[in-house]
Amino acid sequence: MEKARIAVLVSGGGTNLEALLNAQEAGKIPHGEIVLVLSSAAGAYALDRAKNHGVPGFAVPRKGSTQAAFEAGLMEKLREYRADMIVLAGFLSILTEDFVRRWPDRIINVHPALIPSFCGQGMYGLKVHEAALEKGVKVTGATVHLVNEIPDGGRILLQRAVEVLPGDTPEVLQRRVMEQAEWVLLPQAAELVARSLCEERKG
């Protein structure tokens, strides 16, 4: 079976990337193979993680580049490595509709909340967990969704709830959401899309 070729786009430390790589090595993404990691920031530790797992990784810096040049750089590498699908794993750069349109039902993103809560412009990283604690919710979680030309939208693939506990700080809550939701859902969603692509090839 020819596996779907997965590119993972990152911007920072790469904890979600590590979860994907570990899941792949454990046989949990049987229809996909991570063949490329691209970082929007030079020197991101995620590139070291990729190297440690034997996966090619490259920086395509967003800083100091136009949006058009940045996306052209991404596309060049995606074509070179013949990527079939993209996983946004802590990728903090905005992609244009033109870019997204080229990957219909083949880009997945993880958001550290239960969409439609705590999403939208400026809601990423610790800011999401700060907002959840400020609102006083008892349950938060993570959502993996397809990115299809709709900011913070597209079709929801998977969601998982995580309890908010008394005394939680944004950092503590962030870690719990990653461990109990993001690191579980991302490999599952990657396998769902990869399997769908493999079935399409079979006709």
mmCIF file of C-alpha atoms in Angstrom:
data_model
loop_
_atom_site.group_PDB
_atom_site.id
_atom_site.type_symbol
_atom_site.label_atom_id
_atom_site.label_comp_id
_atom_site.label_asym_id
_atom_site.label_seq_id
_atom_site.Cartn_x
_atom_site.Cartn_y
_atom_site.Cartn_z
ATOM 1 C CA MET A 1 0.000 0.000 0.000
ATOM 2 C CA GLU A 2 1.309 3.420 -0.953
ATOM 3 C CA LYS A 3 0.917 5.620 2.094
ATOM 4 C CA ALA A 4 -0.313 9.218 2.063
ATOM 5 C CA ARG A 5 2.661 11.553 2.330
ATOM 6 C CA ILE A 6 2.242 13.929 5.278
ATOM 7 C CA ALA A 7 3.891 17.326 5.705
ATOM 8 C CA VAL A 8 3.775 18.874 9.179
ATOM 9 C CA LEU A 9 3.943 22.676 9.486
ATOM 10 C CA VAL A 10 5.227 24.090 12.764
ATOM 11 C CA SER A 11 6.380 27.354 14.328
ATOM 12 C CA GLY A 12 7.931 26.516 17.684
ATOM 13 C CA GLY A 13 8.969 23.705 19.996
ATOM 14 C CA GLY A 14 7.118 20.953 18.195
ATOM 15 C CA THR A 15 5.415 19.065 21.025
ATOM 16 C CA ASN A 16 2.484 18.211 18.742
ATOM 17 C CA LEU A 17 4.959 17.149 16.061
ATOM 18 C CA GLU A 18 6.632 14.848 18.598
ATOM 19 C CA ALA A 19 3.250 13.289 19.384
ATOM 20 C CA LEU A 20 2.671 12.657 15.682
ATOM 21 C CA LEU A 21 6.120 11.148 15.166
ATOM 22 C CA ASN A 22 5.754 8.908 18.221
ATOM 23 C CA ALA A 23 2.303 7.796 17.054
ATOM 24 C CA GLN A 24 3.657 6.991 13.609
ATOM 25 C CA GLU A 25 6.486 4.917 15.097
ATOM 26 C CA ALA A 26 3.927 3.088 17.261
ATOM 27 C CA GLY A 27 1.951 2.130 14.137
ATOM 28 C CA LYS A 28 -0.984 4.431 14.863
ATOM 29 C CA ILE A 29 -0.919 6.161 11.452
ATOM 30 C CA PRO A 30 -0.781 3.082 9.204
ATOM 31 C CA HIS A 31 -2.084 4.865 6.103
ATOM 32 C CA GLY A 32 0.279 7.848 6.351
ATOM 33 C CA GLU A 33 3.951 8.689 6.547
ATOM 34 C CA ILE A 34 5.459 11.959 7.772
ATOM 35 C CA VAL A 35 7.898 12.880 5.012
ATOM 36 C CA LEU A 36 8.525 16.572 5.685
ATOM 37 C CA VAL A 37 8.520 19.175 8.467
ATOM 38 C CA LEU A 38 8.450 22.886 7.626
ATOM 39 C CA SER A 39 8.922 25.643 10.184
ATOM 40 C CA SER A 40 7.829 29.251 9.772
ATOM 41 C CA ALA A 41 10.576 30.255 12.219
ATOM 42 C CA ALA A 42 14.301 29.717 11.772
ATOM 43 C CA GLY A 43 15.858 27.814 14.651
ATOM 44 C CA ALA A 44 12.610 26.271 15.891
ATOM 45 C CA TYR A 45 13.274 23.276 18.128
ATOM 46 C CA ALA A 46 10.678 21.349 16.128
ATOM 47 C CA LEU A 47 13.308 20.983 13.390
ATOM 48 C CA ASP A 48 15.599 19.229 15.872
ATOM 49 C CA ARG A 49 12.754 16.887 16.762
ATOM 50 C CA ALA A 50 12.281 16.078 13.080
ATOM 51 C CA LYS A 51 15.993 15.386 12.666
ATOM 52 C CA ASN A 52 15.996 13.122 15.730
ATOM 53 C CA HIS A 53 13.317 11.000 14.069
ATOM 54 C CA GLY A 54 15.025 10.967 10.676
ATOM 55 C CA VAL A 55 12.487 13.232 8.967
ATOM 56 C CA PRO A 56 13.685 16.057 6.664
ATOM 57 C CA GLY A 57 13.002 19.468 8.159
ATOM 58 C CA PHE A 58 13.438 22.964 6.760
ATOM 59 C CA ALA A 59 12.838 26.538 7.853
ATOM 60 C CA VAL A 60 10.759 28.730 5.560
ATOM 61 C CA PRO A 61 10.863 31.928 7.634
ATOM 62 C CA ARG A 62 7.782 34.120 7.659
ATOM 63 C CA LYS A 63 9.620 37.028 9.256
ATOM 64 C CA GLY A 64 10.971 39.481 6.705
ATOM 65 C CA SER A 65 9.110 37.821 3.845
ATOM 66 C CA THR A 66 5.997 38.809 1.937
ATOM 67 C CA GLN A 67 3.006 36.497 2.234
ATOM 68 C CA ALA A 68 3.355 35.552 -1.426
ATOM 69 C CA ALA A 69 7.049 34.698 -1.100
ATOM 70 C CA PHE A 70 6.438 32.784 2.128
ATOM 71 C CA GLU A 71 3.707 30.640 0.622
ATOM 72 C CA ALA A 72 5.747 30.113 -2.539
ATOM 73 C CA GLY A 73 8.574 28.802 -0.353
ATOM 74 C CA LEU A 74 6.216 26.412 1.392
ATOM 75 C CA MET A 75 4.778 25.188 -1.912
ATOM 76 C CA GLU A 76 8.235 24.582 -3.356
ATOM 77 C CA LYS A 77 9.122 22.191 -0.534
ATOM 78 C CA LEU A 78 5.681 20.567 -0.506
ATOM 79 C CA ARG A 79 6.008 19.810 -4.211
ATOM 80 C CA GLU A 80 9.613 18.623 -3.848
ATOM 81 C CA TYR A 81 8.586 16.087 -1.209
ATOM 82 C CA ARG A 82 5.324 15.230 -3.008
ATOM 83 C CA ALA A 83 3.163 15.915 0.035
ATOM 84 C CA ASP A 84 -0.412 14.652 -0.152
ATOM 85 C CA MET A 85 -1.709 16.336 2.981
ATOM 86 C CA ILE A 86 -0.707 18.931 5.568
ATOM 87 C CA VAL A 87 -0.950 18.908 9.351
ATOM 88 C CA LEU A 88 -0.761 22.315 11.045
ATOM 89 C CA ALA A 89 0.798 21.491 14.412
ATOM 90 C CA GLY A 90 1.360 24.711 16.321
ATOM 91 C CA PHE A 91 1.728 26.627 13.066
ATOM 92 C CA LEU A 92 1.170 30.303 13.896
ATOM 93 C CA SER A 93 1.316 31.841 10.422
ATOM 94 C CA ILE A 94 -1.874 32.638 8.559
ATOM 95 C CA LEU A 95 -2.348 30.960 5.177
ATOM 96 C CA THR A 96 -4.310 32.655 2.413
ATOM 97 C CA GLU A 97 -7.454 31.237 0.872
ATOM 98 C CA ASP A 98 -5.548 30.787 -2.377
ATOM 99 C CA PHE A 99 -3.070 28.490 -0.630
ATOM 100 C CA VAL A 100 -5.743 26.556 1.247
ATOM 101 C CA ARG A 101 -7.841 26.102 -1.894
ATOM 102 C CA ARG A 102 -5.054 24.024 -3.416
ATOM 103 C CA TRP A 103 -5.428 21.452 -0.633
ATOM 104 C CA PRO A 104 -9.150 20.635 -0.432
ATOM 105 C CA ASP A 105 -9.925 18.415 2.568
ATOM 106 C CA ARG A 106 -6.182 17.826 2.975
ATOM 107 C CA ILE A 107 -5.165 20.368 5.629
ATOM 108 C CA ILE A 108 -5.900 19.656 9.267
ATOM 109 C CA ASN A 109 -5.397 22.018 12.172
ATOM 110 C CA VAL A 110 -5.565 21.570 15.926
ATOM 111 C CA HIS A 111 -7.115 24.247 18.143
ATOM 112 C CA PRO A 112 -6.694 24.072 21.947
ATOM 113 C CA ALA A 113 -10.371 24.575 22.739
ATOM 114 C CA LEU A 114 -13.748 23.144 21.857
ATOM 115 C CA ILE A 115 -14.676 25.102 18.728
ATOM 116 C CA PRO A 116 -16.712 27.341 18.541
ATOM 117 C CA SER A 117 -15.487 28.428 22.003
ATOM 118 C CA PHE A 118 -12.344 30.511 22.381
ATOM 119 C CA CYS A 119 -11.400 30.687 18.730
ATOM 120 C CA GLY A 120 -10.937 33.449 16.198
ATOM 121 C CA GLN A 121 -8.369 36.134 15.632
ATOM 122 C CA GLY A 122 -5.682 36.297 18.284
ATOM 123 C CA MET A 123 -6.768 33.087 19.990
ATOM 124 C CA TYR A 124 -3.767 30.790 20.070
ATOM 125 C CA GLY A 125 -1.399 29.210 22.565
ATOM 126 C CA LEU A 126 -1.717 30.310 26.179
ATOM 127 C CA LYS A 127 -4.222 33.021 25.232
ATOM 128 C CA VAL A 128 -6.864 30.341 24.692
ATOM 129 C CA HIS A 129 -6.339 28.858 28.146
ATOM 130 C CA GLU A 130 -6.219 32.291 29.780
ATOM 131 C CA ALA A 131 -9.584 33.059 28.179
ATOM 132 C CA ALA A 132 -11.075 29.754 29.323
ATOM 133 C CA LEU A 133 -9.992 30.366 32.920
ATOM 134 C CA GLU A 134 -11.205 33.964 32.844
ATOM 135 C CA LYS A 135 -14.603 32.793 31.597
ATOM 136 C CA GLY A 136 -14.778 30.227 34.373
ATOM 137 C CA VAL A 137 -15.671 27.219 32.221
ATOM 138 C CA LYS A 138 -15.567 23.793 33.840
ATOM 139 C CA VAL A 139 -14.667 21.955 30.641
ATOM 140 C CA THR A 140 -12.349 22.837 27.791
ATOM 141 C CA GLY A 141 -10.533 20.584 25.344
ATOM 142 C CA ALA A 142 -9.187 20.477 21.813
ATOM 143 C CA THR A 143 -10.568 20.347 18.289
ATOM 144 C CA VAL A 144 -9.029 19.014 15.098
ATOM 145 C CA HIS A 145 -10.669 20.388 11.980
ATOM 146 C CA LEU A 146 -10.219 20.513 8.249
ATOM 147 C CA VAL A 147 -9.155 23.926 6.951
ATOM 148 C CA ASN A 148 -11.267 24.798 3.934
ATOM 149 C CA GLU A 149 -11.197 28.524 3.229
ATOM 150 C CA ILE A 150 -13.071 29.334 6.444
ATOM 151 C CA PRO A 151 -10.997 30.973 9.205
ATOM 152 C CA ASP A 152 -11.180 28.851 12.364
ATOM 153 C CA GLY A 153 -13.790 26.737 10.656
ATOM 154 C CA GLY A 154 -13.960 24.000 8.126
ATOM 155 C CA ARG A 155 -15.347 20.607 9.042
ATOM 156 C CA ILE A 156 -14.681 19.389 12.574
ATOM 157 C CA LEU A 157 -13.063 15.963 12.510
ATOM 158 C CA LEU A 158 -12.566 15.220 16.196
ATOM 159 C CA GLN A 159 -13.066 16.862 19.585
ATOM 160 C CA ARG A 160 -12.098 15.783 23.079
ATOM 161 C CA ALA A 161 -13.144 17.381 26.350
ATOM 162 C CA VAL A 162 -10.740 18.082 29.216
ATOM 163 C CA GLU A 163 -11.752 19.037 32.742
ATOM 164 C CA VAL A 164 -10.726 22.413 34.161
ATOM 165 C CA LEU A 165 -9.578 21.928 37.754
ATOM 166 C CA PRO A 166 -9.536 24.348 40.709
ATOM 167 C CA GLY A 167 -6.219 26.142 40.947
ATOM 168 C CA ASP A 168 -5.371 25.680 37.271
ATOM 169 C CA THR A 169 -2.998 28.201 35.750
ATOM 170 C CA PRO A 170 -2.943 28.748 31.984
ATOM 171 C CA GLU A 171 0.305 26.753 31.812
ATOM 172 C CA VAL A 172 -1.054 23.815 33.809
ATOM 173 C CA LEU A 173 -4.274 23.748 31.798
ATOM 174 C CA GLN A 174 -2.350 23.977 28.531
ATOM 175 C CA ARG A 175 -0.283 20.932 29.467
ATOM 176 C CA ARG A 176 -3.376 18.910 30.429
ATOM 177 C CA VAL A 177 -5.132 19.801 27.170
ATOM 178 C CA MET A 178 -2.061 18.777 25.179
ATOM 179 C CA GLU A 179 -1.597 15.483 27.009
ATOM 180 C CA GLN A 180 -5.252 14.453 27.193
ATOM 181 C CA ALA A 181 -6.558 15.871 23.929
ATOM 182 C CA GLU A 182 -4.179 17.344 21.336
ATOM 183 C CA TRP A 183 -1.615 14.540 21.414
ATOM 184 C CA VAL A 184 -4.408 11.962 21.175
ATOM 185 C CA LEU A 185 -6.532 13.621 18.503
ATOM 186 C CA LEU A 186 -3.871 14.772 16.049
ATOM 187 C CA PRO A 187 -2.599 11.284 15.150
ATOM 188 C CA GLN A 188 -6.178 10.002 14.937
ATOM 189 C CA ALA A 189 -7.165 12.817 12.579
ATOM 190 C CA ALA A 190 -4.026 12.375 10.476
ATOM 191 C CA GLU A 191 -4.894 8.706 10.064
ATOM 192 C CA LEU A 192 -8.523 9.529 9.136
ATOM 193 C CA VAL A 193 -7.443 11.852 6.323
ATOM 194 C CA ALA A 194 -4.576 9.610 5.191
ATOM 195 C CA ARG A 195 -6.899 6.605 5.013
ATOM 196 C CA SER A 196 -9.427 8.616 3.023
ATOM 197 C CA LEU A 197 -6.724 9.619 0.532
ATOM 198 C CA CYS A 198 -5.581 6.009 0.174
ATOM 199 C CA GLU A 199 -9.163 4.881 -0.450
ATOM 200 C CA GLU A 200 -9.575 7.587 -3.115
ATOM 201 C CA ARG A 201 -6.530 6.218 -4.940
ATOM 202 C CA LYS A 202 -8.031 2.751 -4.981
ATOM 203 C CA GLY A 203 -11.012 4.257 -6.748
#
